[in-house]
Amino acid sequence: MAQAQPNILVVEDDRETRTLIAKYLRNNSCNVTTASDGKEMARAMTDHRVDLLILDVMLPGEDGLSLCRKVRATSQTPIIMLTARGEDVDRILGLEMGADDYLPKPFNPRELLARINAVLRRQAAAQTASAVEGSVLTFLGWRIDCRLRELRNPEGARVAMTSAEFDLLRTFCERPGRVLSRDSLLDLTQGRNAGSLERSIDVLVSRIRRKIEPDPQDATMIKTVRSGGYMFTPRVEATGIEAVTAGGR
């Protein structure tokens, strides 16, 4: 596991599925709390530390996509969505709401555990790297603190970002002025985990644009390069590591 005894919150309305997941994860060195709907989830997140959230899409009352969006607005807790739907568009919706990964039903519990491990490893590796480097990247008044893993706008307000969004924006800022293919961005940010899609990069870019671009529909910071990928255009200044400037590296 990425850490000893991670605390996992499983939100699933089907009792049999919920019990099966909880039992399997507990047998594999996880602390597990369960909930059957959004209200129970909210109470559990208040009462317990949650290292990762497993969230079913189809829930009674408020659905999983809406709950995912609410969690992501205030927290960077990793989220894995479970869905009975197999269409890519439904999976992409989960990513757009801020999920870190998804798994269509029916699934093998071993695959779920593998995805939990992968998400937690990525988070731990990113946090370790940020603590060691301690760098601050700035562009057009925006400030990325790699140690604290936070983004602040030109007015100094903190902008909520998922772990995946932060990693992708940092990757762009460390390589300004370079055309980066979707394949290379997947390798740099997700390590080619099972189930990674090039489309997931497009979703993340769209979410980042909505947070930093003056006009997300006419992006000037993260430009799309036809048949190439994306390019981060602003000049980037760095402290704590070798200076990064447009066209460098």
PDB file of C-alpha atoms in Angstrom:
ATOM      1  CA  MET A   1       0.000   0.000   0.000  1.00  0.00           C
ATOM      2  CA  ALA A   2       1.036   3.612  -0.521  1.00  0.00           C
ATOM      3  CA  GLN A   3       0.713   4.124   3.232  1.00  0.00           C
ATOM      4  CA  ALA A   4       0.047   1.937   6.286  1.00  0.00           C
ATOM      5  CA  GLN A   5      -3.623   1.312   7.000  1.00  0.00           C
ATOM      6  CA  PRO A   6      -5.215   3.971   4.762  1.00  0.00           C
ATOM      7  CA  ASN A   7      -8.681   5.108   5.767  1.00  0.00           C
ATOM      8  CA  ILE A   8     -11.139   4.360   2.964  1.00  0.00           C
ATOM      9  CA  LEU A   9     -14.736   5.596   2.854  1.00  0.00           C
ATOM     10  CA  VAL A  10     -17.016   3.439   0.689  1.00  0.00           C
ATOM     11  CA  VAL A  11     -20.269   5.113  -0.408  1.00  0.00           C
ATOM     12  CA  GLU A  12     -22.493   2.482  -2.025  1.00  0.00           C
ATOM     13  CA  ASP A  13     -26.248   1.996  -1.600  1.00  0.00           C
ATOM     14  CA  ASP A  14     -26.297  -1.718  -2.452  1.00  0.00           C
ATOM     15  CA  ARG A  15     -25.685  -3.517   0.845  1.00  0.00           C
ATOM     16  CA  GLU A  16     -24.215  -6.649  -0.713  1.00  0.00           C
ATOM     17  CA  THR A  17     -21.744  -4.706  -2.845  1.00  0.00           C
ATOM     18  CA  ARG A  18     -20.868  -2.388   0.034  1.00  0.00           C
ATOM     19  CA  THR A  19     -20.222  -5.330   2.362  1.00  0.00           C
ATOM     20  CA  LEU A  20     -18.133  -7.157  -0.249  1.00  0.00           C
ATOM     21  CA  ILE A  21     -15.911  -4.126  -0.888  1.00  0.00           C
ATOM     22  CA  ALA A  22     -15.467  -3.373   2.803  1.00  0.00           C
ATOM     23  CA  LYS A  23     -14.602  -6.976   3.670  1.00  0.00           C
ATOM     24  CA  TYR A  24     -12.064  -7.278   0.862  1.00  0.00           C
ATOM     25  CA  LEU A  25     -10.336  -4.002   1.697  1.00  0.00           C
ATOM     26  CA  ARG A  26     -10.211  -4.787   5.428  1.00  0.00           C
ATOM     27  CA  ASN A  27      -8.617  -8.134   4.564  1.00  0.00           C
ATOM     28  CA  ASN A  28      -5.981  -6.163   2.651  1.00  0.00           C
ATOM     29  CA  SER A  29      -4.834  -3.806   5.409  1.00  0.00           C
ATOM     30  CA  CYS A  30      -7.306  -0.949   4.933  1.00  0.00           C
ATOM     31  CA  ASN A  31      -9.424   0.798   7.534  1.00  0.00           C
ATOM     32  CA  VAL A  32     -12.920   1.052   6.047  1.00  0.00           C
ATOM     33  CA  THR A  33     -15.944   3.197   6.851  1.00  0.00           C
ATOM     34  CA  THR A  34     -19.155   2.714   4.880  1.00  0.00           C
ATOM     35  CA  ALA A  35     -22.102   4.897   3.907  1.00  0.00           C
ATOM     36  CA  SER A  36     -25.231   4.260   1.832  1.00  0.00           C
ATOM     37  CA  ASP A  37     -26.008   7.815   0.689  1.00  0.00           C
ATOM     38  CA  GLY A  38     -24.818  11.415   0.696  1.00  0.00           C
ATOM     39  CA  LYS A  39     -26.048  12.208   4.201  1.00  0.00           C
ATOM     40  CA  GLU A  40     -24.186   9.265   5.732  1.00  0.00           C
ATOM     41  CA  MET A  41     -21.127  10.183   3.648  1.00  0.00           C
ATOM     42  CA  ALA A  42     -21.126  13.742   5.032  1.00  0.00           C
ATOM     43  CA  ARG A  43     -21.318  12.470   8.607  1.00  0.00           C
ATOM     44  CA  ALA A  44     -18.520   9.970   8.004  1.00  0.00           C
ATOM     45  CA  MET A  45     -16.240  12.618   6.495  1.00  0.00           C
ATOM     46  CA  THR A  46     -16.878  14.823   9.524  1.00  0.00           C
ATOM     47  CA  ASP A  47     -16.244  12.057  12.057  1.00  0.00           C
ATOM     48  CA  HIS A  48     -13.284  10.307  10.390  1.00  0.00           C
ATOM     49  CA  ARG A  49     -10.111  11.105   8.523  1.00  0.00           C
ATOM     50  CA  VAL A  50     -10.614   9.923   4.958  1.00  0.00           C
ATOM     51  CA  ASP A  51      -7.571   9.148   2.808  1.00  0.00           C
ATOM     52  CA  LEU A  52      -9.586   8.008  -0.210  1.00  0.00           C
ATOM     53  CA  LEU A  53     -13.263   8.023  -1.171  1.00  0.00           C
ATOM     54  CA  ILE A  54     -14.918   5.255  -3.201  1.00  0.00           C
ATOM     55  CA  LEU A  55     -18.128   6.769  -4.530  1.00  0.00           C
ATOM     56  CA  ASP A  56     -20.897   5.030  -6.458  1.00  0.00           C
ATOM     57  CA  VAL A  57     -22.541   7.107  -9.199  1.00  0.00           C
ATOM     58  CA  MET A  58     -26.071   5.772  -8.755  1.00  0.00           C
ATOM     59  CA  LEU A  59     -27.148   6.685  -5.210  1.00  0.00           C
ATOM     60  CA  PRO A  60     -30.568   7.430  -3.706  1.00  0.00           C
ATOM     61  CA  GLY A  61     -31.204  11.144  -3.323  1.00  0.00           C
ATOM     62  CA  GLU A  62     -28.169  13.130  -4.411  1.00  0.00           C
ATOM     63  CA  ASP A  63     -26.185  11.155  -6.980  1.00  0.00           C
ATOM     64  CA  GLY A  64     -22.474  10.409  -6.878  1.00  0.00           C
ATOM     65  CA  LEU A  65     -21.510  12.949  -9.547  1.00  0.00           C
ATOM     66  CA  SER A  66     -23.073  15.787  -7.565  1.00  0.00           C
ATOM     67  CA  LEU A  67     -21.462  14.562  -4.340  1.00  0.00           C
ATOM     68  CA  CYS A  68     -18.102  14.303  -6.097  1.00  0.00           C
ATOM     69  CA  ARG A  69     -18.355  17.911  -7.248  1.00  0.00           C
ATOM     70  CA  LYS A  70     -19.198  19.080  -3.721  1.00  0.00           C
ATOM     71  CA  VAL A  71     -16.307  17.190  -2.136  1.00  0.00           C
ATOM     72  CA  ARG A  72     -13.880  18.459  -4.739  1.00  0.00           C
ATOM     73  CA  ALA A  73     -14.876  22.079  -4.122  1.00  0.00           C
ATOM     74  CA  THR A  74     -13.401  21.937  -0.615  1.00  0.00           C
ATOM     75  CA  SER A  75     -11.068  18.935  -0.500  1.00  0.00           C
ATOM     76  CA  GLN A  76      -8.299  17.192  -2.447  1.00  0.00           C
ATOM     77  CA  THR A  77      -9.238  13.787  -1.010  1.00  0.00           C
ATOM     78  CA  PRO A  78      -8.712  11.237  -3.828  1.00  0.00           C
ATOM     79  CA  ILE A  79     -11.958   9.931  -5.321  1.00  0.00           C
ATOM     80  CA  ILE A  80     -12.575   6.714  -7.258  1.00  0.00           C
ATOM     81  CA  MET A  81     -15.997   6.554  -8.912  1.00  0.00           C
ATOM     82  CA  LEU A  82     -17.942   3.311  -9.356  1.00  0.00           C
ATOM     83  CA  THR A  83     -20.442   3.176 -12.198  1.00  0.00           C
ATOM     84  CA  ALA A  84     -22.674   0.515 -13.695  1.00  0.00           C
ATOM     85  CA  ARG A  85     -22.442   2.324 -16.998  1.00  0.00           C
ATOM     86  CA  GLY A  86     -19.748   1.342 -19.453  1.00  0.00           C
ATOM     87  CA  GLU A  87     -19.847   4.294 -21.848  1.00  0.00           C
ATOM     88  CA  ASP A  88     -16.773   6.519 -21.974  1.00  0.00           C
ATOM     89  CA  VAL A  89     -18.974   9.625 -21.738  1.00  0.00           C
ATOM     90  CA  ASP A  90     -20.186   8.574 -18.282  1.00  0.00           C
ATOM     91  CA  ARG A  91     -16.640   7.969 -17.108  1.00  0.00           C
ATOM     92  CA  ILE A  92     -15.562  11.329 -18.491  1.00  0.00           C
ATOM     93  CA  LEU A  93     -18.369  13.017 -16.545  1.00  0.00           C
ATOM     94  CA  GLY A  94     -16.848  11.619 -13.355  1.00  0.00           C
ATOM     95  CA  LEU A  95     -13.433  13.010 -14.290  1.00  0.00           C
ATOM     96  CA  GLU A  96     -15.001  16.374 -15.078  1.00  0.00           C
ATOM     97  CA  MET A  97     -16.562  16.444 -11.615  1.00  0.00           C
ATOM     98  CA  GLY A  98     -13.111  15.950 -10.101  1.00  0.00           C
ATOM     99  CA  ALA A  99     -12.703  12.185  -9.697  1.00  0.00           C
ATOM    100  CA  ASP A 100      -9.158  10.811  -9.805  1.00  0.00           C
ATOM    101  CA  ASP A 101     -10.158   7.462 -11.311  1.00  0.00           C
ATOM    102  CA  TYR A 102     -13.206   5.366 -12.158  1.00  0.00           C
ATOM    103  CA  LEU A 103     -14.135   1.696 -12.295  1.00  0.00           C
ATOM    104  CA  PRO A 104     -17.146   0.285 -14.180  1.00  0.00           C
ATOM    105  CA  LYS A 105     -19.275  -2.435 -12.600  1.00  0.00           C
ATOM    106  CA  PRO A 106     -19.042  -5.365 -12.393  1.00  0.00           C
ATOM    107  CA  PHE A 107     -15.405  -5.324 -11.288  1.00  0.00           C
ATOM    108  CA  ASN A 108     -12.878  -7.591  -9.647  1.00  0.00           C
ATOM    109  CA  PRO A 109     -12.107  -6.406  -6.093  1.00  0.00           C
ATOM    110  CA  ARG A 110      -8.419  -6.963  -6.865  1.00  0.00           C
ATOM    111  CA  GLU A 111      -8.632  -4.322  -9.590  1.00  0.00           C
ATOM    112  CA  LEU A 112     -10.273  -1.879  -7.199  1.00  0.00           C
ATOM    113  CA  LEU A 113      -7.455  -2.456  -4.702  1.00  0.00           C
ATOM    114  CA  ALA A 114      -4.876  -1.943  -7.463  1.00  0.00           C
ATOM    115  CA  ARG A 115      -6.458   1.353  -8.418  1.00  0.00           C
ATOM    116  CA  ILE A 116      -6.559   2.465  -4.767  1.00  0.00           C
ATOM    117  CA  ASN A 117      -2.864   1.637  -4.472  1.00  0.00           C
ATOM    118  CA  ALA A 118      -2.065   3.543  -7.671  1.00  0.00           C
ATOM    119  CA  VAL A 119      -3.959   6.680  -6.634  1.00  0.00           C
ATOM    120  CA  LEU A 120      -2.426   6.717  -3.150  1.00  0.00           C
ATOM    121  CA  ARG A 121       1.079   6.103  -4.558  1.00  0.00           C
ATOM    122  CA  ARG A 122       0.710   9.021  -6.972  1.00  0.00           C
ATOM    123  CA  GLN A 123      -0.435  11.292  -4.175  1.00  0.00           C
ATOM    124  CA  ALA A 124       2.355  10.213  -1.820  1.00  0.00           C
ATOM    125  CA  ALA A 125       5.021  10.553  -4.521  1.00  0.00           C
ATOM    126  CA  ALA A 126       3.810  14.010  -5.473  1.00  0.00           C
ATOM    127  CA  GLN A 127       3.747  15.167  -1.850  1.00  0.00           C
ATOM    128  CA  THR A 128       7.239  13.780  -1.224  1.00  0.00           C
ATOM    129  CA  ALA A 129       8.658  15.412  -4.334  1.00  0.00           C
ATOM    130  CA  SER A 130       7.047  18.727  -3.465  1.00  0.00           C
ATOM    131  CA  ALA A 131       8.409  18.653   0.081  1.00  0.00           C
ATOM    132  CA  VAL A 132      11.931  17.972  -1.172  1.00  0.00           C
ATOM    133  CA  GLU A 133      11.934  20.585  -3.921  1.00  0.00           C
ATOM    134  CA  GLY A 134      10.076  23.302  -2.062  1.00  0.00           C
ATOM    135  CA  SER A 135       9.761  25.296  -5.278  1.00  0.00           C
ATOM    136  CA  VAL A 136       7.439  28.173  -6.073  1.00  0.00           C
ATOM    137  CA  LEU A 137       6.416  28.790  -9.684  1.00  0.00           C
ATOM    138  CA  THR A 138       4.834  32.052 -10.806  1.00  0.00           C
ATOM    139  CA  PHE A 139       3.240  33.161 -14.070  1.00  0.00           C
ATOM    140  CA  LEU A 140       1.149  36.233 -14.890  1.00  0.00           C
ATOM    141  CA  GLY A 141       0.599  36.887 -11.180  1.00  0.00           C
ATOM    142  CA  TRP A 142      -0.420  33.293 -10.445  1.00  0.00           C
ATOM    143  CA  ARG A 143       1.599  31.401  -7.812  1.00  0.00           C
ATOM    144  CA  ILE A 144       2.092  27.634  -7.473  1.00  0.00           C
ATOM    145  CA  ASP A 145       3.560  26.471  -4.166  1.00  0.00           C
ATOM    146  CA  CYS A 146       4.866  22.965  -4.871  1.00  0.00           C
ATOM    147  CA  ARG A 147       5.580  22.211  -1.218  1.00  0.00           C
ATOM    148  CA  LEU A 148       2.070  23.103  -0.049  1.00  0.00           C
ATOM    149  CA  ARG A 149       0.570  21.897  -3.350  1.00  0.00           C
ATOM    150  CA  GLU A 150      -1.607  24.955  -3.710  1.00  0.00           C
ATOM    151  CA  LEU A 151      -2.429  27.491  -6.407  1.00  0.00           C
ATOM    152  CA  ARG A 152      -3.143  31.149  -5.672  1.00  0.00           C
ATOM    153  CA  ASN A 153      -4.587  33.642  -8.129  1.00  0.00           C
ATOM    154  CA  PRO A 154      -3.159  37.141  -8.744  1.00  0.00           C
ATOM    155  CA  GLU A 155      -5.303  38.473  -5.888  1.00  0.00           C
ATOM    156  CA  GLY A 156      -3.737  35.950  -3.504  1.00  0.00           C
ATOM    157  CA  ALA A 157      -6.823  33.790  -3.067  1.00  0.00           C
ATOM    158  CA  ARG A 158      -6.352  30.024  -2.946  1.00  0.00           C
ATOM    159  CA  VAL A 159      -7.860  28.170  -5.895  1.00  0.00           C
ATOM    160  CA  ALA A 160      -9.162  24.661  -5.144  1.00  0.00           C
ATOM    161  CA  MET A 161      -7.544  22.011  -7.339  1.00  0.00           C
ATOM    162  CA  THR A 162      -7.633  18.243  -7.485  1.00  0.00           C
ATOM    163  CA  SER A 163      -4.362  16.359  -7.179  1.00  0.00           C
ATOM    164  CA  ALA A 164      -4.540  15.473 -10.881  1.00  0.00           C
ATOM    165  CA  GLU A 165      -5.190  19.095 -11.888  1.00  0.00           C
ATOM    166  CA  PHE A 166      -2.305  20.341  -9.775  1.00  0.00           C
ATOM    167  CA  ASP A 167       0.116  17.765 -11.190  1.00  0.00           C
ATOM    168  CA  LEU A 168      -0.831  18.627 -14.765  1.00  0.00           C
ATOM    169  CA  LEU A 169      -0.573  22.401 -14.255  1.00  0.00           C
ATOM    170  CA  ARG A 170       2.785  21.971 -12.561  1.00  0.00           C
ATOM    171  CA  THR A 171       3.966  19.805 -15.458  1.00  0.00           C
ATOM    172  CA  PHE A 172       2.998  22.568 -17.897  1.00  0.00           C
ATOM    173  CA  CYS A 173       4.735  25.231 -15.794  1.00  0.00           C
ATOM    174  CA  GLU A 174       7.939  23.202 -15.626  1.00  0.00           C
ATOM    175  CA  ARG A 175       7.988  22.944 -19.437  1.00  0.00           C
ATOM    176  CA  PRO A 176       6.718  26.285 -20.786  1.00  0.00           C
ATOM    177  CA  GLY A 177       6.904  26.962 -24.490  1.00  0.00           C
ATOM    178  CA  ARG A 178       7.080  23.265 -25.367  1.00  0.00           C
ATOM    179  CA  VAL A 179       4.497  21.234 -27.255  1.00  0.00           C
ATOM    180  CA  LEU A 180       3.539  18.312 -25.027  1.00  0.00           C
ATOM    181  CA  SER A 181       1.607  15.393 -26.512  1.00  0.00           C
ATOM    182  CA  ARG A 182      -1.206  13.737 -24.605  1.00  0.00           C
ATOM    183  CA  ASP A 183       0.901  10.571 -24.382  1.00  0.00           C
ATOM    184  CA  SER A 184       3.787  12.439 -22.776  1.00  0.00           C
ATOM    185  CA  LEU A 185       1.443  14.232 -20.379  1.00  0.00           C
ATOM    186  CA  LEU A 186      -0.041  10.895 -19.307  1.00  0.00           C
ATOM    187  CA  ASP A 187       3.460   9.520 -18.696  1.00  0.00           C
ATOM    188  CA  LEU A 188       4.554  12.612 -16.757  1.00  0.00           C
ATOM    189  CA  THR A 189       1.464  12.884 -14.568  1.00  0.00           C
ATOM    190  CA  GLN A 190      -0.185   9.455 -14.290  1.00  0.00           C
ATOM    191  CA  GLY A 191       2.566   6.981 -15.118  1.00  0.00           C
ATOM    192  CA  ARG A 192       0.397   5.103 -17.604  1.00  0.00           C
ATOM    193  CA  ASN A 193      -1.828   3.543 -14.956  1.00  0.00           C
ATOM    194  CA  ALA A 194      -4.295   0.934 -16.141  1.00  0.00           C
ATOM    195  CA  GLY A 195      -7.366   2.601 -17.537  1.00  0.00           C
ATOM    196  CA  SER A 196      -5.666   5.931 -18.302  1.00  0.00           C
ATOM    197  CA  LEU A 197      -7.141   7.584 -21.366  1.00  0.00           C
ATOM    198  CA  GLU A 198      -5.785  10.375 -23.536  1.00  0.00           C
ATOM    199  CA  ARG A 199      -9.264  11.880 -23.154  1.00  0.00           C
ATOM    200  CA  SER A 200      -8.608  12.264 -19.423  1.00  0.00           C
ATOM    201  CA  ILE A 201      -5.892  14.811 -20.265  1.00  0.00           C
ATOM    202  CA  ASP A 202      -8.400  16.809 -22.334  1.00  0.00           C
ATOM    203  CA  VAL A 203     -10.813  16.786 -19.390  1.00  0.00           C
ATOM    204  CA  LEU A 204      -8.144  18.001 -16.970  1.00  0.00           C
ATOM    205  CA  VAL A 205      -6.999  20.729 -19.355  1.00  0.00           C
ATOM    206  CA  SER A 206     -10.603  21.919 -19.683  1.00  0.00           C
ATOM    207  CA  ARG A 207     -10.979  22.067 -15.895  1.00  0.00           C
ATOM    208  CA  ILE A 208      -7.691  23.965 -15.458  1.00  0.00           C
ATOM    209  CA  ARG A 209      -8.647  26.444 -18.182  1.00  0.00           C
ATOM    210  CA  ARG A 210     -11.878  27.229 -16.353  1.00  0.00           C
ATOM    211  CA  LYS A 211      -9.829  28.112 -13.283  1.00  0.00           C
ATOM    212  CA  ILE A 212      -6.976  30.187 -14.768  1.00  0.00           C
ATOM    213  CA  GLU A 213      -7.966  31.441 -18.220  1.00  0.00           C
ATOM    214  CA  PRO A 214      -9.714  34.840 -18.595  1.00  0.00           C
ATOM    215  CA  ASP A 215     -11.797  33.238 -21.347  1.00  0.00           C
ATOM    216  CA  PRO A 216     -11.741  29.406 -21.208  1.00  0.00           C
ATOM    217  CA  GLN A 217     -13.371  29.237 -24.650  1.00  0.00           C
ATOM    218  CA  ASP A 218     -10.496  31.220 -26.161  1.00  0.00           C
ATOM    219  CA  ALA A 219      -7.553  29.879 -24.188  1.00  0.00           C
ATOM    220  CA  THR A 220      -4.314  31.842 -24.349  1.00  0.00           C
ATOM    221  CA  MET A 221      -2.316  30.189 -21.550  1.00  0.00           C
ATOM    222  CA  ILE A 222      -2.794  26.514 -22.412  1.00  0.00           C
ATOM    223  CA  LYS A 223      -3.024  26.413 -26.188  1.00  0.00           C
ATOM    224  CA  THR A 224      -4.175  23.413 -28.174  1.00  0.00           C
ATOM    225  CA  VAL A 225      -1.695  22.404 -30.867  1.00  0.00           C
ATOM    226  CA  ARG A 226      -3.388  20.548 -33.702  1.00  0.00           C
ATOM    227  CA  SER A 227      -2.071  16.973 -34.037  1.00  0.00           C
ATOM    228  CA  GLY A 228       0.441  17.834 -31.336  1.00  0.00           C
ATOM    229  CA  GLY A 229      -1.099  18.242 -27.910  1.00  0.00           C
ATOM    230  CA  TYR A 230      -0.849  21.332 -25.720  1.00  0.00           C
ATOM    231  CA  MET A 231       1.595  24.175 -25.031  1.00  0.00           C
ATOM    232  CA  PHE A 232       1.823  26.398 -21.950  1.00  0.00           C
ATOM    233  CA  THR A 233       2.602  29.890 -23.239  1.00  0.00           C
ATOM    234  CA  PRO A 234       3.257  32.227 -20.245  1.00  0.00           C
ATOM    235  CA  ARG A 235       6.759  32.960 -19.004  1.00  0.00           C
ATOM    236  CA  VAL A 236       7.334  31.044 -15.772  1.00  0.00           C
ATOM    237  CA  GLU A 237       9.642  32.138 -12.973  1.00  0.00           C
ATOM    238  CA  ALA A 238      10.809  29.733 -10.274  1.00  0.00           C
ATOM    239  CA  THR A 239      12.448  29.925  -6.879  1.00  0.00           C
ATOM    240  CA  GLY A 240      13.899  26.961  -5.021  1.00  0.00           C
ATOM    241  CA  ILE A 241      14.933  25.175  -8.218  1.00  0.00           C
ATOM    242  CA  GLU A 242      16.731  26.103 -11.404  1.00  0.00           C
ATOM    243  CA  ALA A 243      14.853  28.981 -13.054  1.00  0.00           C
ATOM    244  CA  VAL A 244      12.331  27.984 -15.708  1.00  0.00           C
ATOM    245  CA  THR A 245      11.585  30.332 -18.587  1.00  0.00           C
ATOM    246  CA  ALA A 246       9.625  30.020 -21.784  1.00  0.00           C
ATOM    247  CA  GLY A 247      11.514  27.876 -24.235  1.00  0.00           C
ATOM    248  CA  GLY A 248      13.738  26.453 -21.466  1.00  0.00           C
ATOM    249  CA  ARG A 249      14.307  22.800 -20.584  1.00  0.00           C
TER     250      ARG A 249
END
